[in-house]
Coordinates of C-alpha atoms in Angstrom, one line a residue:
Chain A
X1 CA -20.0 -11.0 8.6
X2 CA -19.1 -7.9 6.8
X3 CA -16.1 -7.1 10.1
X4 CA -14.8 -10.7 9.7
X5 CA -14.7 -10.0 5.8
X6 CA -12.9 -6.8 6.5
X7 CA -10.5 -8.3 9.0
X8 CA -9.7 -10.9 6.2
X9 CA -8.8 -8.2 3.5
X10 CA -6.5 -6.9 6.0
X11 CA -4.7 -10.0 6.5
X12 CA -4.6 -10.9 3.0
X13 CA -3.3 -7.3 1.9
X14 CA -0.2 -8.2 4.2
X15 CA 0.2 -11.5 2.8
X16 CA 0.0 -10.0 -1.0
X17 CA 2.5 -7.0 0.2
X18 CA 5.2 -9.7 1.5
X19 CA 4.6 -12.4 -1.7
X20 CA 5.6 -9.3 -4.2
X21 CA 8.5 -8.9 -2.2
X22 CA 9.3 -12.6 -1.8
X23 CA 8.9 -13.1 -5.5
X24 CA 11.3 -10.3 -6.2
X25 CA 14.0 -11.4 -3.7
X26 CA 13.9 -14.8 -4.8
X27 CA 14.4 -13.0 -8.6
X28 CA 16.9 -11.0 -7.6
X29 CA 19.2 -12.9 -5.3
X30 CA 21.3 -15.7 -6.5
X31 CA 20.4 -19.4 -5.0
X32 CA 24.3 -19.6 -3.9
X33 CA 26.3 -16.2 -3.6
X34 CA 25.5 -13.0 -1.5
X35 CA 24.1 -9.9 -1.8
X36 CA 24.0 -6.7 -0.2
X37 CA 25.5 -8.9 2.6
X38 CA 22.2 -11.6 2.6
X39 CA 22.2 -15.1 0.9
X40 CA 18.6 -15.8 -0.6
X41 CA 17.7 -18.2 2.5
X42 CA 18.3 -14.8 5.0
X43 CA 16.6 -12.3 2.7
X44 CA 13.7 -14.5 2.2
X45 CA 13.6 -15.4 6.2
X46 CA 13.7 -11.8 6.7
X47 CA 11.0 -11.1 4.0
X48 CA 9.1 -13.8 6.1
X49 CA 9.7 -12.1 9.3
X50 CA 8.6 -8.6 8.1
X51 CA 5.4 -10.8 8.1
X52 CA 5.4 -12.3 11.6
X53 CA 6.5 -9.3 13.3
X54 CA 3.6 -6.9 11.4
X55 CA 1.3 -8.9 13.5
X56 CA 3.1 -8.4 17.0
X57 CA 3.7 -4.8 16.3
X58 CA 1.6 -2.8 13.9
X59 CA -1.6 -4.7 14.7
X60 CA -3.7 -1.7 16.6
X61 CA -6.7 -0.4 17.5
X62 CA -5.0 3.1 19.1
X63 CA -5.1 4.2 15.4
X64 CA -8.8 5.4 16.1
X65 CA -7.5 7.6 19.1
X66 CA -7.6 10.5 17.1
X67 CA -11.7 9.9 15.9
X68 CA -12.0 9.1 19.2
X69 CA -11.3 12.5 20.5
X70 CA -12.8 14.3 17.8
X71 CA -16.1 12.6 18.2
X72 CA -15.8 13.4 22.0
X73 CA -16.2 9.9 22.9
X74 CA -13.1 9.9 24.9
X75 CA -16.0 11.5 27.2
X76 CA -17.5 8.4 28.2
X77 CA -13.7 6.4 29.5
X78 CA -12.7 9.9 31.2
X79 CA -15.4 9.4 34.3
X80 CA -14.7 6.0 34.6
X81 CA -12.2 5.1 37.3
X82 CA -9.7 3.5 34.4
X83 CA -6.2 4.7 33.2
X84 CA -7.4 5.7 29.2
X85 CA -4.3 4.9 27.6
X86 CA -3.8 2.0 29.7
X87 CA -7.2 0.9 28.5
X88 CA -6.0 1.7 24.8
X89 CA -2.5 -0.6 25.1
X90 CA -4.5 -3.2 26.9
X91 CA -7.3 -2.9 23.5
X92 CA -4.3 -3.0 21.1
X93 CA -2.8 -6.1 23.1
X94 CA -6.3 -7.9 22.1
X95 CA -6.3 -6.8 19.0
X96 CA -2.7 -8.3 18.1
X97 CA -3.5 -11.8 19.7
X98 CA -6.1 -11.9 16.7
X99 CA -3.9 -10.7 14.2
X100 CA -1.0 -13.3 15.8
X101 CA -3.9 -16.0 15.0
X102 CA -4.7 -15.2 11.7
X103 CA -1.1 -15.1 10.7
X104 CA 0.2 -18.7 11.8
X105 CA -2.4 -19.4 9.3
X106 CA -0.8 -17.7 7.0
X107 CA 2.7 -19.0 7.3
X108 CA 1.5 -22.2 7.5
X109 CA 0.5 -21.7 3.9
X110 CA 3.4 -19.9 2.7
X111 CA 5.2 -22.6 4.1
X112 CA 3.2 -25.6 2.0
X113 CA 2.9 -23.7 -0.9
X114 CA 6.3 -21.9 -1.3
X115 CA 8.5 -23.9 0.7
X116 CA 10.3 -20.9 1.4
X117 CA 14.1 -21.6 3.1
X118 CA 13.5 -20.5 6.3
X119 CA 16.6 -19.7 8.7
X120 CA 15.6 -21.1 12.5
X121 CA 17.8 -19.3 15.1
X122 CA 19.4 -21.7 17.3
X123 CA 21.3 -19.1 19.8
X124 CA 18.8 -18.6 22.8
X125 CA 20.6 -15.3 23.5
X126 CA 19.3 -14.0 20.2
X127 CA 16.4 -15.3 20.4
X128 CA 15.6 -13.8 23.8
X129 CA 17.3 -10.3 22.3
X130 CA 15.1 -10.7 19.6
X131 CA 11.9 -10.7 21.9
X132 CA 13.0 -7.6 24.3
X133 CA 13.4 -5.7 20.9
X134 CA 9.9 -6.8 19.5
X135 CA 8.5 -5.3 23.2
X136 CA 10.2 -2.1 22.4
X137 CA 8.5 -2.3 19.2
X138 CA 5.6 -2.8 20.2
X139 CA 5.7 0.1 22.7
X140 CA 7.2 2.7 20.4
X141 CA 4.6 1.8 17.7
X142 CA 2.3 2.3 20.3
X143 CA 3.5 5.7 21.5
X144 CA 3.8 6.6 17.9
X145 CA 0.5 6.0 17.7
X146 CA -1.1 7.9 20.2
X147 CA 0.7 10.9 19.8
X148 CA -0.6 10.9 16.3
X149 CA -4.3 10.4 17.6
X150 CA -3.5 13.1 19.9
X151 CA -3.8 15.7 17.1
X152 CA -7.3 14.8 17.8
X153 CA -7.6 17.1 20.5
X154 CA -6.2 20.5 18.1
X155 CA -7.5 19.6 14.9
X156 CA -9.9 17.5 13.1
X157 CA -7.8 16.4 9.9
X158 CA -6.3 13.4 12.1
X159 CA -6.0 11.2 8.7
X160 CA -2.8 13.7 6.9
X161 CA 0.0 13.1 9.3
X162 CA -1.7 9.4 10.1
X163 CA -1.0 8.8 5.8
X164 CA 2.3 10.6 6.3
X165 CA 3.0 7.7 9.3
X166 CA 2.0 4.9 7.1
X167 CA 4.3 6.6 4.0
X168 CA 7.5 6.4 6.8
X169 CA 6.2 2.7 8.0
X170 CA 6.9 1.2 4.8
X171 CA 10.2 3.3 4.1
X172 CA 12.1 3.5 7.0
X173 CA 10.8 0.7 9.4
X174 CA 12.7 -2.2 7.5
X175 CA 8.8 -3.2 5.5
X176 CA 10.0 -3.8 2.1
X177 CA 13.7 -4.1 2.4
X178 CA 16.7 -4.3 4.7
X179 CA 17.4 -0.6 5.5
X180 CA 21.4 -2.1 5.6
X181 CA 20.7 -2.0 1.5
X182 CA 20.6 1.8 1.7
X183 CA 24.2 3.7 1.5
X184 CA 25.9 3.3 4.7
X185 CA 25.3 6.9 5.4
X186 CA 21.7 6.9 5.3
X187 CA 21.4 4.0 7.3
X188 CA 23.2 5.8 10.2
X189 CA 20.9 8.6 10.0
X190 CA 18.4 5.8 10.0
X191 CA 19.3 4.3 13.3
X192 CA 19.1 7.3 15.4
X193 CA 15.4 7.8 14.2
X194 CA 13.0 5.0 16.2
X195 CA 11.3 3.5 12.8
X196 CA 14.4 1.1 12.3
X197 CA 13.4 -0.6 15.7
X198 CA 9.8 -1.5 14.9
X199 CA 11.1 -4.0 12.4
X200 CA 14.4 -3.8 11.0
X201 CA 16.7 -4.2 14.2
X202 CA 14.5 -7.0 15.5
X203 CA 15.1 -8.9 12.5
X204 CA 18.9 -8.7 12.1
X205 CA 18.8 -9.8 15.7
X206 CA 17.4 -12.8 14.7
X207 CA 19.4 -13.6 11.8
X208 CA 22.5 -12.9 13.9
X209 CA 24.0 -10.2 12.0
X210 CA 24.8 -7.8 14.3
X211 CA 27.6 -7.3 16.7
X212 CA 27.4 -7.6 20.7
X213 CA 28.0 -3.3 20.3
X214 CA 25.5 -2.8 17.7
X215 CA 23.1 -4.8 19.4
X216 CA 23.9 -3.0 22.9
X217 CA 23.8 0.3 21.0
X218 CA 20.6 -0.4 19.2
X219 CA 19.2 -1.3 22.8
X220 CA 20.1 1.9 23.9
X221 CA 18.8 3.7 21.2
X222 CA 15.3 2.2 21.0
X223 CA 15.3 2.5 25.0
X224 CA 15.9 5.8 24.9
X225 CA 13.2 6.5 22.0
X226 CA 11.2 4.7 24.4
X227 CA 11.7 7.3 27.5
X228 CA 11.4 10.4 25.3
X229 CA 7.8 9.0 23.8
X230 CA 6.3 8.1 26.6
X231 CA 7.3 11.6 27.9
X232 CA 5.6 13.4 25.4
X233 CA 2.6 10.9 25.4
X234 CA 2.6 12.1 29.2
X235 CA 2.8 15.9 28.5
X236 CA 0.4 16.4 25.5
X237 CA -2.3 13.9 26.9
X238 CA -2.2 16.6 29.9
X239 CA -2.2 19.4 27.7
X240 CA -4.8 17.6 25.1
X241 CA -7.2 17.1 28.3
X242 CA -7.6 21.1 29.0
X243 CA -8.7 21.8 25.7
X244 CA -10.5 18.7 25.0
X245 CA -14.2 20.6 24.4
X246 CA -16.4 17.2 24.5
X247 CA -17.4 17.9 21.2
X248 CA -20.5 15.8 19.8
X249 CA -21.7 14.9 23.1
Chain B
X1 CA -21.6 11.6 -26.4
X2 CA -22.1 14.8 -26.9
X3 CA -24.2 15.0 -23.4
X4 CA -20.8 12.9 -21.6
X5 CA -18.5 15.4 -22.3
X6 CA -20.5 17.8 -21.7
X7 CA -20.6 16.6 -18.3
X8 CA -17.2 15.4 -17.5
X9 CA -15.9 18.8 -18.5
X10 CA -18.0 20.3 -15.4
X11 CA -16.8 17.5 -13.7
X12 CA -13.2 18.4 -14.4
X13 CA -13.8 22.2 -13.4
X14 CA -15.3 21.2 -10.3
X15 CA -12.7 19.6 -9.1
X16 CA -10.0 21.8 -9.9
X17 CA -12.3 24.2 -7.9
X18 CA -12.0 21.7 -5.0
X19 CA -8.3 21.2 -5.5
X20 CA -7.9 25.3 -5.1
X21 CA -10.4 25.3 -2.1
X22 CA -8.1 22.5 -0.7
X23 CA -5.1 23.3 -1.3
X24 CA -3.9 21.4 2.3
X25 CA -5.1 17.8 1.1
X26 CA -3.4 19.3 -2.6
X27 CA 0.1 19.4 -0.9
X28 CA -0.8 15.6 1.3
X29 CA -1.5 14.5 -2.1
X30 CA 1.5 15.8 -4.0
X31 CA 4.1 15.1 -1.3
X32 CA 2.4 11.4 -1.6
X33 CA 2.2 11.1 -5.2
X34 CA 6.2 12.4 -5.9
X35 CA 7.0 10.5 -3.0
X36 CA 6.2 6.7 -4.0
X37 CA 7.2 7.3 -7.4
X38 CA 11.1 9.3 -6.3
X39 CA 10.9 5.8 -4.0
X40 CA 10.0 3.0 -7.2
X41 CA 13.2 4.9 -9.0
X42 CA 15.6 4.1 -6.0
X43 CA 14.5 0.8 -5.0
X44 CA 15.3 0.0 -9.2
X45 CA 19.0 2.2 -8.5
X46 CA 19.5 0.2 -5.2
X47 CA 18.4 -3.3 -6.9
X48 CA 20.3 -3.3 -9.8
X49 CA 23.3 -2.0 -8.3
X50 CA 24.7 -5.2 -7.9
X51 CA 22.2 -7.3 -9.7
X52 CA 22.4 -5.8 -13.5
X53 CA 20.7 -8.5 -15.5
X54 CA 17.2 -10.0 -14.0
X55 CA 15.4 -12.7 -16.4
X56 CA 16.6 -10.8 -19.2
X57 CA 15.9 -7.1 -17.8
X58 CA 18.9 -4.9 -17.5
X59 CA 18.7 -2.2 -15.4
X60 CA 17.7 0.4 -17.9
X61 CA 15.0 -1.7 -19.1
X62 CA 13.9 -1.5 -15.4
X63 CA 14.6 1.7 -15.1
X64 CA 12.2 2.2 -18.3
X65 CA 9.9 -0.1 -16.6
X66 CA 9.4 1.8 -13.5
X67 CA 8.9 5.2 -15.5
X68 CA 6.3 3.6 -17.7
X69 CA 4.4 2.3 -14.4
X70 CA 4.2 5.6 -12.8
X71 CA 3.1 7.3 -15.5
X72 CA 0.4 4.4 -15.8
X73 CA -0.7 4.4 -12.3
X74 CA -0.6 8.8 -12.6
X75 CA -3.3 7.9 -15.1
X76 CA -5.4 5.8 -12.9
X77 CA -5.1 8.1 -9.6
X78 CA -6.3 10.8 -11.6
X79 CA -9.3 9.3 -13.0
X80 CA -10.1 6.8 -11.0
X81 CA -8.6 6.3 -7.6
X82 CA -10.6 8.7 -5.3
X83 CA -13.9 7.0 -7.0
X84 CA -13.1 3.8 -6.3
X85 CA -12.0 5.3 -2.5
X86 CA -15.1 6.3 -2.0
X87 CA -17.3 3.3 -3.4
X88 CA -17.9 2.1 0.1
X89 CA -19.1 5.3 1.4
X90 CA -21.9 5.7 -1.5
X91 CA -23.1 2.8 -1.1
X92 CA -23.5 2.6 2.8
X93 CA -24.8 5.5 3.2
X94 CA -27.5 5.3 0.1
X95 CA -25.7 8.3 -2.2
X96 CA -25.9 6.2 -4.7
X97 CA -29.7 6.9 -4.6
X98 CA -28.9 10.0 -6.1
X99 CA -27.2 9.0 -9.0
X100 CA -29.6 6.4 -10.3
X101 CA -32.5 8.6 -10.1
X102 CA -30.0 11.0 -12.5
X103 CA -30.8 10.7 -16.3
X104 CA -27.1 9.5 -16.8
X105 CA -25.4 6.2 -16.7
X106 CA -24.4 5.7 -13.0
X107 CA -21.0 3.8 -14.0
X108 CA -20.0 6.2 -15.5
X109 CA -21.1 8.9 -12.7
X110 CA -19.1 7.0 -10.3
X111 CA -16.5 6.2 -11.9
X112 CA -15.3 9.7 -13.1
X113 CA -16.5 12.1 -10.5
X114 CA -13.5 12.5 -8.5
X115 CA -10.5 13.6 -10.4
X116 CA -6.8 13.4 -8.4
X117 CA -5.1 16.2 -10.3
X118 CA -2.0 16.0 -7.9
X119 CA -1.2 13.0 -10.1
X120 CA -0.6 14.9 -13.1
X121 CA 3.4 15.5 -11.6
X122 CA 3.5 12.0 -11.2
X123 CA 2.5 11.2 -14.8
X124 CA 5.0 13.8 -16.0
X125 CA 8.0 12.6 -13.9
X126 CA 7.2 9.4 -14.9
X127 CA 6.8 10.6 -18.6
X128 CA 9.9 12.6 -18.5
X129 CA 12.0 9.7 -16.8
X130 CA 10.9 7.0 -20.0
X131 CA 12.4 9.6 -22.3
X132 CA 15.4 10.1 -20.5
X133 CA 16.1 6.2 -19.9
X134 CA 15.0 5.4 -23.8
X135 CA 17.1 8.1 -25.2
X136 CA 20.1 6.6 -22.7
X137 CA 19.3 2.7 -24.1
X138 CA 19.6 4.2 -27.7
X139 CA 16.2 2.4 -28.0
X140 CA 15.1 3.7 -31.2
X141 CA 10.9 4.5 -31.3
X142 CA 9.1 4.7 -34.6
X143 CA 5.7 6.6 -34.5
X144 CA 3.8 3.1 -35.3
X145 CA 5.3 1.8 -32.2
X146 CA 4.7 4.9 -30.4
X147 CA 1.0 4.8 -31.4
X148 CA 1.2 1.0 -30.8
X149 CA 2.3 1.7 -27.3
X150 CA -0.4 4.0 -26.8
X151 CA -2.8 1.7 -27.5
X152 CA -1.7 -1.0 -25.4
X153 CA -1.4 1.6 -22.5
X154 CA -5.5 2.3 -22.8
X155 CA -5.9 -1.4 -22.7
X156 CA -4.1 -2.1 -20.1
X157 CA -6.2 1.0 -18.6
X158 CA -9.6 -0.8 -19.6
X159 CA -8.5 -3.7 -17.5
X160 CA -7.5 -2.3 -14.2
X161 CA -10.5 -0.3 -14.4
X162 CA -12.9 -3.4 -15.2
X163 CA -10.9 -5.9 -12.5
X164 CA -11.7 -2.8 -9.7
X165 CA -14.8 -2.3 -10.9
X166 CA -15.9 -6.0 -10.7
X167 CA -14.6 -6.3 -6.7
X168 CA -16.0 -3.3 -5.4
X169 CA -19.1 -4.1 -7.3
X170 CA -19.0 -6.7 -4.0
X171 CA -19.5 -3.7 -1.9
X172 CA -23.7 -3.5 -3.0
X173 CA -23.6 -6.5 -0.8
X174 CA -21.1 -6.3 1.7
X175 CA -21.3 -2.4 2.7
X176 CA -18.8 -2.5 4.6
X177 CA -15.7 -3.7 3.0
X178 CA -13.5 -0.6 3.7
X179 CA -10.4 -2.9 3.1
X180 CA -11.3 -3.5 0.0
X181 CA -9.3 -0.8 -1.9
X182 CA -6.5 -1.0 -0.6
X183 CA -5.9 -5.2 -1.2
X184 CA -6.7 -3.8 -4.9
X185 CA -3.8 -1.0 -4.6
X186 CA -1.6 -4.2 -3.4
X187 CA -2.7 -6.3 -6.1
X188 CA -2.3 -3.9 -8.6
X189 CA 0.8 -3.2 -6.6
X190 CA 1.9 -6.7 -8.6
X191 CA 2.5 -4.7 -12.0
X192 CA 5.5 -2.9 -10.3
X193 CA 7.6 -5.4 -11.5
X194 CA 8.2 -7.2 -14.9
X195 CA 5.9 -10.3 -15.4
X196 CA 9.2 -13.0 -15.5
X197 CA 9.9 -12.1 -11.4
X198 CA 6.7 -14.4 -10.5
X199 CA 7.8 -17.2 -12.5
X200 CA 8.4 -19.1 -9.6
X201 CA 5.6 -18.1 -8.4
X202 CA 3.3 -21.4 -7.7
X203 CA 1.1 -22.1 -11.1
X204 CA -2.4 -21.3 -9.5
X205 CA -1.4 -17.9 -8.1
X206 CA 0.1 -17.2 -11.9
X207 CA -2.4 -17.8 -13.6
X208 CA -5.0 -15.9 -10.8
X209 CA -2.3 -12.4 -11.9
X210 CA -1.0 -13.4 -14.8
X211 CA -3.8 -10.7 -16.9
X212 CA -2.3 -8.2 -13.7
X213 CA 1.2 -8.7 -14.6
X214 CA 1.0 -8.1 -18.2
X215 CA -0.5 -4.6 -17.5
X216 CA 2.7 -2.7 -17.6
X217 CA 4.9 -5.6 -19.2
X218 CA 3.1 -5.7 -22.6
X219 CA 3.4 -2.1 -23.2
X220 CA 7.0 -2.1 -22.8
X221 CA 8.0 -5.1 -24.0
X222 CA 6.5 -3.4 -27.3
X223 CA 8.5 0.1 -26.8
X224 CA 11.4 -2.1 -26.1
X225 CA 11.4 -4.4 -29.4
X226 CA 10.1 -7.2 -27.5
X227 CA 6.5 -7.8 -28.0
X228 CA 4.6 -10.7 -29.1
X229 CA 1.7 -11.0 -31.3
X230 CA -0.1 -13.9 -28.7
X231 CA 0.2 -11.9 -25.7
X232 CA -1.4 -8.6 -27.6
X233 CA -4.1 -10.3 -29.0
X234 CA -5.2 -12.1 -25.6
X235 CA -4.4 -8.4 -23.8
X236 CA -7.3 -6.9 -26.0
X237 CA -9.4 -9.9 -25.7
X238 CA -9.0 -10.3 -22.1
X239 CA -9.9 -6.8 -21.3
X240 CA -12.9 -6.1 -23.9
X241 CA -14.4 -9.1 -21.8
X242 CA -13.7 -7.8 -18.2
X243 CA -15.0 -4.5 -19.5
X244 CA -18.1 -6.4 -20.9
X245 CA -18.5 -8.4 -17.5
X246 CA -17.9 -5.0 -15.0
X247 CA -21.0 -3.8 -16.6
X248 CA -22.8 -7.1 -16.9
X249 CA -21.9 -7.6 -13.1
X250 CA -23.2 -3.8 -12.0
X251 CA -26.2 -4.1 -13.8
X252 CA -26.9 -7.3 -12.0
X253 CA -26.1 -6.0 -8.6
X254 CA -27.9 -2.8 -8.6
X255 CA -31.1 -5.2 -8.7
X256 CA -29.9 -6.0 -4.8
X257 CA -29.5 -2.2 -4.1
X258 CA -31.3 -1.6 -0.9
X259 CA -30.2 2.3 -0.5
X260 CA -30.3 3.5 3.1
X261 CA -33.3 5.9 3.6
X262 CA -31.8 8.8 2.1

């Protein structure tokens, strides 16, 4: 009872985060007119979406890696004949199909209560775009992830650069506004980080406003951030394993 | 009394012994603190760059908003935020045992025995900012409204604390409600903004925050000319009784204390 109750906090703390930004949008924007380039139906689709995608892509379990490690309890999946991190993704995979559940609950009822003017993409080729780039999400958030709880194996204060993470997650993955609302500068620094493809990028895939070349550079970008991650997931998971010391077991 | 301070002074040295012993979860801290208060002040600059007038807020009434909530929130991190952090931990694990058996209240034990100093840059950015942003509005601040202001910032004080101390109160029966604190930082998260944003906000759910969204709103409303007799007088009201019922409600639940063999 008290896991289920926990569970439930989580989900409603995601719900409460998107309402306050849903309630200021809807202040904010005008009912007709633009703004920062969105009408009020796109921002509040997008402020919608923030909430569908946290499901597919932050939803994890490979956030207790770094415990893991310090605990030794890695110990224990090491002498069985199973690929860890494989194990992990597979763990986070289950862990998302709840969180998927829980939160067509919880549009359903943002939907009854609010009546929110929600954009539905039409164009199948953005819609399929729009589902390659929530796999790279998904996949970078997991690297991300791991190579955080890899600290694990060098030191036991896992939970700083975690916080520091979670700090960057709401600032620069697209959380709590359109990074395209940032000087144009800043969001071209943005883009060549890969925090603007766990949320951000997806979404202005889906409300069809960006180009055939910034979609195809985006792409690149985000496959790219994907081939350098998993390479250092690779390296320090073999460096990690001769001087994991087995501690606490 | 007497015997209080007395104690929350070595309370307060303790803890700045802790912070110097630290001083790696002092920088974590500070780099946090500065950092979500330098990020309310931009999301204002970037909101009201093309929206200037918002249900009667201009932008330096936002501005003075936003400097007035940091400094409020400073004030709650560094009195109470690491407590109410750690709630879940003292009371599944049975500490708690050792601060009943102490001849002090153990409210106030828990409550104040973690102090976030790291917050005091916060409260003075904030601080500093409101004076900036008044003395740029040309708002002109007598001392009665000053003291006024004040006033209505330790009530607003008195009910955040009670509203977090009734819901983790929860925690004596459900240990292990970790999640807890943070869906109160995101519902306390609600006084960022000026009350009149969730007026479309679906009656039921307004009424649930409408005490949480005068919290910051009352107090400058007041600094800002704007205050109204009927919202002060229920403010006070509201929170004398939420105070009354956290410590009603704790009373009640230590009776279903169980400790944990400690």
């Amino acid at each position: 009872m008290m896991y289920r109750l926990n569970f439930v906090m989580w989900r409603i703390r995601v719900v409460v985060q998107v309402l306050t930004v849903y309630f200021l949008w809807l202040a904010i924007f005008p009912e007709h007119g633009e703004l920062f380039g969105y009408t009020q139906s796109s921002i509040l689709t997008y402020t919608l979406g923030v909430v569908i995608l946290t499901s597919f892509i932050f939803a994890s379990r490979s956030g207790e890696i770094g415990e893991e490690i310090n605990k030794g309890e890695i110990s224990k999946y090491l002498v069985k004949p199973i690929n860890y991190l494989l194990y992990q993704f597979a763990r986070d995979m289950g862990d998302k199909v709840m969180n998927i559940l829980f939160m067509l609950i919880e549009i359903m009822l943002i939907m009854i209560f609010l009546h929110p003017p929600f954009l539905i993409q039409s164009n199948p080729l953005l819609l399929l775009f729009t589902i390659f780039s929530v796999c790279i999400a998904i996949f970078i958030n997991y690297c991300i992830n791991v190579l955080l709880g890899f600290m694990g194996f060098w030191t036991p204060e896992v939970w700083a650069p975690r916080f520091i993470y979670f700090i960057i997650q709401n600032f620069f993955t697209g959380f709590l506004f359109p990074l395209d609302i940032l000087p144009s500068g800043v969001t071209y620094g943005l883009s060549l980080l890969p925090f603007p493809y766990l949320l951000y990028f997806p979404l202005k895939i889906y409300l069809g406003q960006l180009s055939a070349f910034e979609i195809l550079m985006g792409f690149t970008v985000s496959l790219l951030w994907c081939m350098g991650l998993f390479y250092l997931v690779h390296i320090f998971w073999l460096k990690g394993l001769r001087t994991y010391g087995a501690e606490g077991q | 009394m007497a015997h209080y301070i007395r104690v929350y002074t070595t309370l307060l040295h303790m803890n700045f012994s802790l912070l110097l012993a630290y001083r790696g979860n002092f920088i974590n801290s500070l780099i946090s603190s500065l950092g979500w208060a330098i990020f309310s002040i931009v999301m204002v600059y970037l909101l009201t760059e093309r929206a200037p007038v918002v249900y009667g807020w201009t932008r330096n009434d936002f501005f003075i908003f936003t400097g007035v909530y940091n400094v409020f929130v400073g004030i709650f991190h560094l009195l109470f935020s690491r407590n109410f952090g750690r709630f879940s931990e003292v009371i599944h694990f049975g500490y708690l045992d050792s601060l009943l058996i102490k001849p002090i209240d153990s409210q106030f034990l828990l409550s104040f025995w973690h102090i976030d100093y790291t917050s005091i840059f916060r409260i003075i950015l904030g601080g500093v900012f409101t004076a900036y942003m008044l003395s740029l509005n040309n708002t002109p601040i007598t001392f009665s409204l000053f003291i006024l202001f004040l006033f209505l910032g330790c009530i607003s004080l008195i009910l955040l604390y009670s509203i977090w101390y009734i819901m983790v109160t929860l925690m004596i029966w459900f240990t292990n409600l970790s999640n807890l604190t943070g869906l109160l930082y995101d519902i306390t998260s609600l006084a960022r903004y000026p009350q009149d944003i969730f007026q479309k906000a679906p009656t039921v759910l307004f009424v649930i925050l409408f005490p949480l969204t005068l919290v910051i709103t009352l107090p400058v409303n007041v600094l800002l000319h704007r205050g109204s007799m009927q919202h002060i007088v229920f403010f006070v009201f509201i929170s004398f009784a939420l105070f009354v019922i956290s410590r009603i409600f704790w009373q009640f639940a230590l009776r279903f204390y169980t400790s944990a063999s400690s």
